[in-house]
mmCIF file of C-alpha atoms and ligand atoms in Angstrom:
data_model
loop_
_atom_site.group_PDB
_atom_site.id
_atom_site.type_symbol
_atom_site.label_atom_id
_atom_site.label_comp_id
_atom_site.label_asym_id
_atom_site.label_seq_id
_atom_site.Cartn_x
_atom_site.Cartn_y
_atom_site.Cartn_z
ATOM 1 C CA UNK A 532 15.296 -15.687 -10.087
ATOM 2 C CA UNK A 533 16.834 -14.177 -13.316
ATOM 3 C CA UNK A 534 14.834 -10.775 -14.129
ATOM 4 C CA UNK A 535 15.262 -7.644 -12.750
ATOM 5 C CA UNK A 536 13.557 -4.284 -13.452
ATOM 6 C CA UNK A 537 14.862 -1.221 -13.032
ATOM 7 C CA UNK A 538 12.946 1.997 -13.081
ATOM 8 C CA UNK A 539 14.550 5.368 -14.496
ATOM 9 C CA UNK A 540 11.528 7.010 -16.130
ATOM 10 C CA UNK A 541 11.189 9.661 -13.018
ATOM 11 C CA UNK A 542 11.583 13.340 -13.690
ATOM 12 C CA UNK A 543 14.279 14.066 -11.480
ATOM 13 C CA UNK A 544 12.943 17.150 -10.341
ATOM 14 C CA UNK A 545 15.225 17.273 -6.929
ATOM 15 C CA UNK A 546 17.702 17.793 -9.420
ATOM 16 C CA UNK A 547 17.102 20.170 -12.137
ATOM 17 C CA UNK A 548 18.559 21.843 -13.653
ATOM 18 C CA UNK A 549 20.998 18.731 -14.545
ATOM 19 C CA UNK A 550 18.355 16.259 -15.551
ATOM 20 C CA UNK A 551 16.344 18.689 -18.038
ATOM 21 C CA UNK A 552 18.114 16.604 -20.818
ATOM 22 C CA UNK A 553 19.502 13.880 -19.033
ATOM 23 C CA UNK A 554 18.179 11.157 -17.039
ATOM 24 C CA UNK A 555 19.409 12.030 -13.510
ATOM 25 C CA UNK A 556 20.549 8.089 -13.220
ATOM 26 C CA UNK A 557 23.173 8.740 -15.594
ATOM 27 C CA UNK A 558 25.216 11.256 -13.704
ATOM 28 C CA UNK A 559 28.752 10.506 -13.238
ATOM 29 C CA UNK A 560 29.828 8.531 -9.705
ATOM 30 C CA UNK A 561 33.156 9.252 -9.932
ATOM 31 C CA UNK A 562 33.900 7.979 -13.844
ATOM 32 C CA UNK A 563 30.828 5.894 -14.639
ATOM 33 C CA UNK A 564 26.865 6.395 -14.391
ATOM 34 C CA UNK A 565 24.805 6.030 -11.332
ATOM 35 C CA UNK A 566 22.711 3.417 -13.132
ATOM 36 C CA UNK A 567 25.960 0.838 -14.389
ATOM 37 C CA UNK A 568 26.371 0.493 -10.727
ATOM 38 C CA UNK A 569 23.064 -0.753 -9.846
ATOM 39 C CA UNK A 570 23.107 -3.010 -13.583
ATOM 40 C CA UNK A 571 26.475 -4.537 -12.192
ATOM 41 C CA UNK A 572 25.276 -5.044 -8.576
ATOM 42 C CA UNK A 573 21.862 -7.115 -10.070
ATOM 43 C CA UNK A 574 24.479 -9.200 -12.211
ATOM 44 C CA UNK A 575 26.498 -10.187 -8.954
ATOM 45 C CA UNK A 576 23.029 -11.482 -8.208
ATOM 46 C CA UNK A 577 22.988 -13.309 -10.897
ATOM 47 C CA UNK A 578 19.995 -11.322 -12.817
ATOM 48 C CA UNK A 579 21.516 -11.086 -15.986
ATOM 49 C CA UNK A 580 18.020 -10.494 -18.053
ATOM 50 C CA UNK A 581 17.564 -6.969 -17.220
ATOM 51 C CA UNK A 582 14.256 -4.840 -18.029
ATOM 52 C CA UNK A 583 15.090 -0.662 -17.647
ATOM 53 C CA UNK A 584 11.878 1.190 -17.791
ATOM 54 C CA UNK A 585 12.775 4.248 -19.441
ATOM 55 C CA UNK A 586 11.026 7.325 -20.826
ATOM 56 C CA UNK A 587 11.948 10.933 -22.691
ATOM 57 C CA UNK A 588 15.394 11.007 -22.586
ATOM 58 C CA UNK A 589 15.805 7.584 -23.137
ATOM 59 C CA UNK A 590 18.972 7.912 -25.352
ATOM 60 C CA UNK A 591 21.625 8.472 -22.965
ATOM 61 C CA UNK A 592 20.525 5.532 -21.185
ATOM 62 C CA UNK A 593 20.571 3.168 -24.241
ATOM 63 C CA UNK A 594 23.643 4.528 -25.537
ATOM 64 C CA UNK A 595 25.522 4.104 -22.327
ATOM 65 C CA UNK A 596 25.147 0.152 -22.522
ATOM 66 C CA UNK A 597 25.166 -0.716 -26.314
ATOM 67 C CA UNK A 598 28.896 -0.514 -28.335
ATOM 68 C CA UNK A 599 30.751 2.507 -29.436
ATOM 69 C CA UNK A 600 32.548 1.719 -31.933
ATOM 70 C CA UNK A 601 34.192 4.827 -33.491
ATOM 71 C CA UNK A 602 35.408 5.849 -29.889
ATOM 72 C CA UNK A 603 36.285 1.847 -29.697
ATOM 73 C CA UNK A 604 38.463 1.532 -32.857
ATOM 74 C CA UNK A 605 40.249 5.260 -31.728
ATOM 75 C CA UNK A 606 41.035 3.808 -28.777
ATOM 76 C CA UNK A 607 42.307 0.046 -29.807
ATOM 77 C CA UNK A 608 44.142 2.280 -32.627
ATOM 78 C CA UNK A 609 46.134 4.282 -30.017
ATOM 79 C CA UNK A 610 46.620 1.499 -27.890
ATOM 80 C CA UNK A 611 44.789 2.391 -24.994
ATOM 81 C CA UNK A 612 43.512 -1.017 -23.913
ATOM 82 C CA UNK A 613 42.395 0.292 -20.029
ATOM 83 C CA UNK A 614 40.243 2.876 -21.492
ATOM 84 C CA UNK A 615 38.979 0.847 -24.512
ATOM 85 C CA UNK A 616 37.405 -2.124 -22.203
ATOM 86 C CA UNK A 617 36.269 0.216 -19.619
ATOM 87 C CA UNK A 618 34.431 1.595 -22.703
ATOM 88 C CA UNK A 619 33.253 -1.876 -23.832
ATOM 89 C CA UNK A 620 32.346 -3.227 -19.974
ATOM 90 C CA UNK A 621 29.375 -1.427 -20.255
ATOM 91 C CA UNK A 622 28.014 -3.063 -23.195
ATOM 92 C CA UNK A 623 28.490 -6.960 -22.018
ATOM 93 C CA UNK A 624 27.317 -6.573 -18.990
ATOM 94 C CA UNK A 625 23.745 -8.201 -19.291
ATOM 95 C CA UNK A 626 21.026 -9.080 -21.360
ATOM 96 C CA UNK A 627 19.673 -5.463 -21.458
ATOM 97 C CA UNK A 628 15.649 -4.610 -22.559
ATOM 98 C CA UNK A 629 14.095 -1.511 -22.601
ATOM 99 C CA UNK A 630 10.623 -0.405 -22.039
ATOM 100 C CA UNK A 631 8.997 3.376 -22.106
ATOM 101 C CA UNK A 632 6.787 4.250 -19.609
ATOM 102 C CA UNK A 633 5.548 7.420 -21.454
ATOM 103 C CA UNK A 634 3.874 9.257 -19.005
ATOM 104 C CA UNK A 635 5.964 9.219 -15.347
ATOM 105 C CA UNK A 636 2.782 7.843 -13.456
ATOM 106 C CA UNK A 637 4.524 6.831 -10.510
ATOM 107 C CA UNK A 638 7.027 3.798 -9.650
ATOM 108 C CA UNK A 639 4.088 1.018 -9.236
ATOM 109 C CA UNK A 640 3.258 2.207 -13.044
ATOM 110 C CA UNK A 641 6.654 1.737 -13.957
ATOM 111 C CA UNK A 642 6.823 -1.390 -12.656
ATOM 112 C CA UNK A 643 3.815 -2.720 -14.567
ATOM 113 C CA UNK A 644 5.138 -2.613 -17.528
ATOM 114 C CA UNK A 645 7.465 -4.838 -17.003
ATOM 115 C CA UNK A 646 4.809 -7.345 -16.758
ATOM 116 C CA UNK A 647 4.667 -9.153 -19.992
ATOM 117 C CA UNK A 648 8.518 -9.240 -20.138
ATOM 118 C CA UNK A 649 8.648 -10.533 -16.397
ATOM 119 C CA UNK A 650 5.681 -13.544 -16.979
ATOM 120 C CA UNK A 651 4.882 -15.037 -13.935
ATOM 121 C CA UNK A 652 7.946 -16.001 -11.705
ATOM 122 C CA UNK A 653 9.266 -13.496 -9.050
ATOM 123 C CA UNK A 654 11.952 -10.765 -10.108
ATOM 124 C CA UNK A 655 14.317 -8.065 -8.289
ATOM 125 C CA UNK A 656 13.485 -4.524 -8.919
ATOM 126 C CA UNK A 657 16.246 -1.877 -8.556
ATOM 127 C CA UNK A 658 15.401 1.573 -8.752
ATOM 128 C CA UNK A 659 18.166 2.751 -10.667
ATOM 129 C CA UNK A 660 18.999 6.031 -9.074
ATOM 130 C CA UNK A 661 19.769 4.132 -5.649
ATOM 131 C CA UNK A 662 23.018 2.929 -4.646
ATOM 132 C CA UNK A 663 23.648 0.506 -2.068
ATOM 133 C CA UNK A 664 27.104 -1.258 -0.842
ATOM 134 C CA UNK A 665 28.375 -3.480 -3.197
ATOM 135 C CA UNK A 666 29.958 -6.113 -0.831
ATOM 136 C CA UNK A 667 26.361 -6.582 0.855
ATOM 137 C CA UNK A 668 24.618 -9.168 -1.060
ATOM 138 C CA UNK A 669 21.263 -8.313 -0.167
ATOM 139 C CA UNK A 670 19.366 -9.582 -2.946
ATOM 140 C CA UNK A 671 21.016 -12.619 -2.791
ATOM 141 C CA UNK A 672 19.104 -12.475 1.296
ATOM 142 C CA UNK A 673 16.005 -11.365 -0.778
ATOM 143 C CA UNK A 674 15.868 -13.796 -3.269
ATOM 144 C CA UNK A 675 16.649 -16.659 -0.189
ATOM 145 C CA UNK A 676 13.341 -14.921 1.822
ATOM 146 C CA UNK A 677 11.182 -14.749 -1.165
ATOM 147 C CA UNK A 678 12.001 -18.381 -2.219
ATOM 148 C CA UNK A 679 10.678 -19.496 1.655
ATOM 149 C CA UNK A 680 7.773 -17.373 2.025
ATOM 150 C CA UNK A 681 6.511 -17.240 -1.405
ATOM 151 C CA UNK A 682 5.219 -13.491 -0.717
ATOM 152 C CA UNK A 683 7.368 -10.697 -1.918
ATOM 153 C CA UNK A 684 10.370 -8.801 0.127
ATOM 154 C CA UNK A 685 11.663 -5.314 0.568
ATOM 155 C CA UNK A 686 14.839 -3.641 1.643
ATOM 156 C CA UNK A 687 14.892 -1.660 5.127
ATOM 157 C CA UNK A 688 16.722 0.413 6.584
ATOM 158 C CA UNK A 689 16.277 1.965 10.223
ATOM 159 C CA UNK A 690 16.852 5.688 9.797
ATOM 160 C CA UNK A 691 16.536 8.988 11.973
ATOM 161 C CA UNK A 692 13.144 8.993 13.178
ATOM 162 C CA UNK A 693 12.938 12.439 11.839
ATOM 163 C CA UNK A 694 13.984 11.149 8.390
ATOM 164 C CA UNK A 695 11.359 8.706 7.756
ATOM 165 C CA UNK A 696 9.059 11.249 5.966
ATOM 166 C CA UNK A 697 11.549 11.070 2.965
ATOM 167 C CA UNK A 698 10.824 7.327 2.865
ATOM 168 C CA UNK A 699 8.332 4.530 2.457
ATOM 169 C CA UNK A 700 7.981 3.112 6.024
ATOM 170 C CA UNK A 701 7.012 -0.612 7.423
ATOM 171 C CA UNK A 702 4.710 -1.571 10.072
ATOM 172 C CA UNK A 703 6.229 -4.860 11.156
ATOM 173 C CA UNK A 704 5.287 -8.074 13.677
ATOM 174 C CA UNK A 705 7.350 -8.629 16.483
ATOM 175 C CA UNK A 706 9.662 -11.398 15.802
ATOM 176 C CA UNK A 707 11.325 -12.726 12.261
ATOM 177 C CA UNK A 708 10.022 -15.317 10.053
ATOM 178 C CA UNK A 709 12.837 -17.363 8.300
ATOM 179 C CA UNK A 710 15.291 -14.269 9.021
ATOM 180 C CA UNK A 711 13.089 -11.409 7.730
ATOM 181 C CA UNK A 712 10.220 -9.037 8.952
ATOM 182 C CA UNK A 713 7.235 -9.967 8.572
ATOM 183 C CA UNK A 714 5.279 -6.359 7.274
ATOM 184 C CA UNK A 715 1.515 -6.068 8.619
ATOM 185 C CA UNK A 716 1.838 -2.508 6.705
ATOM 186 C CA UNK A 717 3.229 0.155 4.664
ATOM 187 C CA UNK A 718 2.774 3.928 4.625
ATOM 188 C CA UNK A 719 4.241 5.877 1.755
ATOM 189 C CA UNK A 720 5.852 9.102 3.114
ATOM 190 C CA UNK A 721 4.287 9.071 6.762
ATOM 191 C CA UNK A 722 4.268 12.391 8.802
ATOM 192 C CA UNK A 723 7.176 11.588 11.178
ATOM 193 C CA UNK A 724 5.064 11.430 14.522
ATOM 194 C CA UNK A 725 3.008 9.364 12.712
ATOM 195 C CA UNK A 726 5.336 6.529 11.202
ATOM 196 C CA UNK A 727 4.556 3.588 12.720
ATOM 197 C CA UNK A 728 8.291 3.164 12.834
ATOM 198 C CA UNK A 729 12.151 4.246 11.642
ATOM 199 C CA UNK A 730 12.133 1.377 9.102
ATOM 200 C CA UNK A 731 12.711 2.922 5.488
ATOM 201 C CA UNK A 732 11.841 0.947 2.713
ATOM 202 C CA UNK A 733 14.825 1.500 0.004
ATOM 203 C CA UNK A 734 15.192 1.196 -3.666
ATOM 204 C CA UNK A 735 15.525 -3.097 -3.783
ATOM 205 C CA UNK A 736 12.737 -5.223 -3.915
ATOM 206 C CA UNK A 737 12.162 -8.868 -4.978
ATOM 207 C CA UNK A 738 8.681 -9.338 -5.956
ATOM 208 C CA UNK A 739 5.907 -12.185 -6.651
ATOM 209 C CA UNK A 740 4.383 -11.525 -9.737
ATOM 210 C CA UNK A 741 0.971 -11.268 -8.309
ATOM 211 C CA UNK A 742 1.930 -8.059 -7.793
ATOM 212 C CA UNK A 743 1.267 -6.793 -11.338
ATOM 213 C CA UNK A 744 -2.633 -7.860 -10.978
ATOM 214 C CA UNK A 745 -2.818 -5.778 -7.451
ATOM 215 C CA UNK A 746 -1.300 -2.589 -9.888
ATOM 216 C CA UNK A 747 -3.558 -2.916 -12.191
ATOM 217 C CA UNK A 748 -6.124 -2.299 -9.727
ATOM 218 C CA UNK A 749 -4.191 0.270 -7.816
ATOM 219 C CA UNK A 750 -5.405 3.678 -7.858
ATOM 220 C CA UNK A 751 -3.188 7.124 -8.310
ATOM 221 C CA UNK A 752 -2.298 7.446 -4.415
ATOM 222 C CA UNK A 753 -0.032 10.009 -2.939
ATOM 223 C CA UNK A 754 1.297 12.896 -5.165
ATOM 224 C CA UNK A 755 -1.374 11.307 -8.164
ATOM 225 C CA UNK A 756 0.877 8.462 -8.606
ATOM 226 C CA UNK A 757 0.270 4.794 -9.071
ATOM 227 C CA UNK A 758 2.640 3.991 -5.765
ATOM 228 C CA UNK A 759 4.409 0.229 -5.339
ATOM 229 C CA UNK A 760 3.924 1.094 -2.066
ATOM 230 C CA UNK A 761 0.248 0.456 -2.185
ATOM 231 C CA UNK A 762 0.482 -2.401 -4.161
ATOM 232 C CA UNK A 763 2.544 -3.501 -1.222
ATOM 233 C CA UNK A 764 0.590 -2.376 1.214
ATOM 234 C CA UNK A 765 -2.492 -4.347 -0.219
ATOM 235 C CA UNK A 766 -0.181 -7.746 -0.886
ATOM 236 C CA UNK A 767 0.603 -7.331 2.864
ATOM 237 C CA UNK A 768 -2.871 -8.273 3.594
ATOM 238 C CA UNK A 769 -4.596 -10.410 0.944
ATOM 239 C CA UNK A 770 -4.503 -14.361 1.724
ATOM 240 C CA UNK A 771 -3.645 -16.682 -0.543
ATOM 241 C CA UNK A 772 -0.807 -17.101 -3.547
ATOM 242 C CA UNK A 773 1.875 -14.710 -3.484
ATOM 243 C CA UNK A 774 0.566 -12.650 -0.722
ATOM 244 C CA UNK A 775 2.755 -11.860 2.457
ATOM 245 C CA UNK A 776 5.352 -8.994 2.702
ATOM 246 C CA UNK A 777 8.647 -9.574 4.126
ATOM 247 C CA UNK A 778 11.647 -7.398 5.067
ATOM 248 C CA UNK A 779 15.252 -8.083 5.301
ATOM 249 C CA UNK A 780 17.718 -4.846 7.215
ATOM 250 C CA UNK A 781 19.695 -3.536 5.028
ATOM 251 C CA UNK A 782 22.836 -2.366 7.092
ATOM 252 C CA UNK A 783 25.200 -1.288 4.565
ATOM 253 C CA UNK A 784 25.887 2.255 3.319
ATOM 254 C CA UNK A 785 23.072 3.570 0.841
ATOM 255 C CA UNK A 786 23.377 6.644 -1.436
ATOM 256 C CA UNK A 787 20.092 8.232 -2.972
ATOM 257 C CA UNK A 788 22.033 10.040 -6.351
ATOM 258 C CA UNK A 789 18.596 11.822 -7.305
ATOM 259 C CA UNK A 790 19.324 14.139 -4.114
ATOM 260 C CA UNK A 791 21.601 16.491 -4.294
ATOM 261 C CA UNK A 792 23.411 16.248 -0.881
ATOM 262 C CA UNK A 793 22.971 11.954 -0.954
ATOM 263 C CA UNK A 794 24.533 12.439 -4.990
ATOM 264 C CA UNK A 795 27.999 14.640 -3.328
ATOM 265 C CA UNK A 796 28.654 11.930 -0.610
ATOM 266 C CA UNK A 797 28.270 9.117 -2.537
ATOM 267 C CA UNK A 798 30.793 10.722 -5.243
ATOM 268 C CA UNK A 799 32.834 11.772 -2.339
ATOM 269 C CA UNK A 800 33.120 8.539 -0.716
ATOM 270 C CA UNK A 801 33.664 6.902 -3.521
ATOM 271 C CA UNK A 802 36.352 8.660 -5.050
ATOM 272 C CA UNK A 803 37.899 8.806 -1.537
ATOM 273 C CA UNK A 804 38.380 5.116 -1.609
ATOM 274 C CA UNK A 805 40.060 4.745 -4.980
ATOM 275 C CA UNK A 806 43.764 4.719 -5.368
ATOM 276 C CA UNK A 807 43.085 7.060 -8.782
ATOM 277 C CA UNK A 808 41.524 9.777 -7.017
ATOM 278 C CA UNK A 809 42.028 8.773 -2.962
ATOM 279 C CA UNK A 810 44.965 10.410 -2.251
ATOM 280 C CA UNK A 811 44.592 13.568 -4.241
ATOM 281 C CA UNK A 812 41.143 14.006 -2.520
ATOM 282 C CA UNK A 813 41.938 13.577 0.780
ATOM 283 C CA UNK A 814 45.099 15.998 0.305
ATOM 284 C CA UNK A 815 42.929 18.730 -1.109
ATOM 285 C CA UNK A 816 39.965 18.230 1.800
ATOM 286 C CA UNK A 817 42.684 18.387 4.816
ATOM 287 C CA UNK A 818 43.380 21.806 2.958
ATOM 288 C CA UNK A 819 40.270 23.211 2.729
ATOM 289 C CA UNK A 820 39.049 22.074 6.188
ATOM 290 C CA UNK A 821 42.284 23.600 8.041
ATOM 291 C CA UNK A 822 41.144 26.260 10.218
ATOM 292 C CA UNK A 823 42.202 29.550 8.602
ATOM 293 C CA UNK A 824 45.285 30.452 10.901
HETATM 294 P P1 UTP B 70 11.744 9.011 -7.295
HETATM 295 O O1 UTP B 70 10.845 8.808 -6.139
HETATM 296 O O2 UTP B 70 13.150 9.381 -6.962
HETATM 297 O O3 UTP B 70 11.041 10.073 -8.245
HETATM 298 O O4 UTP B 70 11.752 7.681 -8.155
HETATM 299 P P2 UTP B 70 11.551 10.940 -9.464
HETATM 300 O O5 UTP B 70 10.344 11.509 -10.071
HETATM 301 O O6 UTP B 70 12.438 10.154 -10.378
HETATM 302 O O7 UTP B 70 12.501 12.062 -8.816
HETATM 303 P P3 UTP B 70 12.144 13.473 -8.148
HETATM 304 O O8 UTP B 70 11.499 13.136 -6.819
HETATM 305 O O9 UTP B 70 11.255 14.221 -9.092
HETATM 306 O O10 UTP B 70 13.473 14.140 -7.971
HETATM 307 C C1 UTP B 70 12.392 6.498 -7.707
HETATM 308 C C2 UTP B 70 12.786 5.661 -8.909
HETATM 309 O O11 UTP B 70 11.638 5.316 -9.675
HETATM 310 C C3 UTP B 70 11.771 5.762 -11.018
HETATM 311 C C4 UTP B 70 12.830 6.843 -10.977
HETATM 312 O O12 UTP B 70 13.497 6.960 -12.217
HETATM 313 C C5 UTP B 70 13.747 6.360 -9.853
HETATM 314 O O13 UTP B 70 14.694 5.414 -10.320
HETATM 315 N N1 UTP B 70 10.456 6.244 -11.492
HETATM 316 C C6 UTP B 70 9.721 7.103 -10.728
HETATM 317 C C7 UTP B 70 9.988 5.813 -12.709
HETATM 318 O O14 UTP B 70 10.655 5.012 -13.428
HETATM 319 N N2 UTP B 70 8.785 6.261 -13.150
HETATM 320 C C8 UTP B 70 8.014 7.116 -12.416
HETATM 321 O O15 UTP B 70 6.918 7.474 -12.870
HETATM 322 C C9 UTP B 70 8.507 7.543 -11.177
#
């Protein structure tokens, strides 16, 4: 597997005002976009042909990973050689494509079109606004699944059973096949008391490309948008090539940066383990959470 998509076409509407202008996968984690962390996690993976699906506000995005090279000739000319490749990093990352979705139809309609680029040989989606521990290697586990099955895999994660409304949520058979899940279903957004259980599909995926004929046919589902859920849901079912759903636990930590209170922890926790900004941080919190004497 070498392709990857990544989505960051969505509106961003849990949090505007920020990402009027601005794609909200570009805010800052500490020093550097959301979205370089999920690039640089898919090219630990090895995915170094990289497809972002991006729409109004495309610039930042594009900017962010081509040169610079005003602000790099200031900086070689004043000698600053830590800030001048962390300026350049960005830009040799990976073999970087970009596609507009125009409209925001939803993340299966994203995903589609990607299909031309992707041909027919199974690929890695990220959603770029989804951060996940980088020591984990879980689409290396996902690549391993989908290479043994031949269906297509998704990320879990067992969550508060109140949480699982937030989430896309599997219906799985007892037992594993080859290490995974093997999905008999997939609800997008279930009522809690409904959710046929706490496992939360998250924002990795490695996907058969039979999957881009089963969106074509997929209509708008819930909130009027083409859903990769569905598609999913309707791969989990069908017989014959490329059909099958599989899930592999994710058990690392996960930060969703397009919500607000997900977006503070994972800056927090970041910048809590770096030597830069650890100790400073940590100083300042045991101040502000001493009890008032
Ligand atoms: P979200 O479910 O977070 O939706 O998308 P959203 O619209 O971006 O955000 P809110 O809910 O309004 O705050 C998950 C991922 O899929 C991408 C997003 O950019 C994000 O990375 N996406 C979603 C698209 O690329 N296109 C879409 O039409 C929808």
């Amino acid at each position: 597997m070498r392709k990857a998509v990544i989505p960051a076409a969505g509106l961003g509407t849990r949090f505007l005002p920020a990402t009027k202008a601005m794609p909200k996968e570009m805010l800052p984690v500490v020093d550097k976009p959301a979205i370089q962390y999920v690039v640089e996690e898919a090219v630990r993976a090895g995915l170094t042909d990289i497809v972002m699906i991006t729409g109004r506000n495309k610039r930042a995005l594009e900017d962010h990973f081509d040169r610079e090279p005003f602000l790099e000739q200031t900086l070689a000319a004043n000698g600053d050689h830590v800030k001048l490749a962390s300026v350049r990093e960005s830009s040799t990352l990976a073999d970087l494509h970009y596609l507009r979705q125009g409209d925001p139809k939803g993340l299966g309609h994203a995903v589609l079109r990607a299909k031309a680029h992707v041909g027919n040989e199974p690929f890695a989606v990220l959603l770029g606004d989804d951060l996940i521990d980088e020591q984990d290697g879980i689409l290396t586990e996902m690549a391993r699944v989908q290479d043994l099955t031949g269906g297509s895999v998704v990320a879990l994660m067992e969550v508060e059973p109140d949480q699982i409304g937030a989430y896309g949520c599997a219906d799985v058979h007892p037992g594993s096949v080859d290490g995974a899940l093997s999905i008999r279903g997939l609800v997008e957004k279930p009522e809690p008391a409904q959710a046929p259980s706490n496992l939360a599909v998250i924002g990795r995926y490695v996907l058969h490309p039979r999957v881009f004929d089963v969106l074509e046919q997929t209509p708008p589902g819930r909130g009027g948008e083409i859903q990769l859920t569905d598609a999913l849901q309707s791969l989990a079912v069908s017989e014959g090539e490329g059909s099958g759903v599989y899930g592999v636990i994710f058990r690392g930590r996960r930060f969703d940066t397009g919500d607000k209170l997900s977006y503070i922890k994972a800056v927090m926790t970041l910048a809590l383990e770096r030597e830069d900004t650890g100790p400073g941080l940590r100083h300042w919190l045991d101040e502000v959470m001493a009890p008032v004497a």
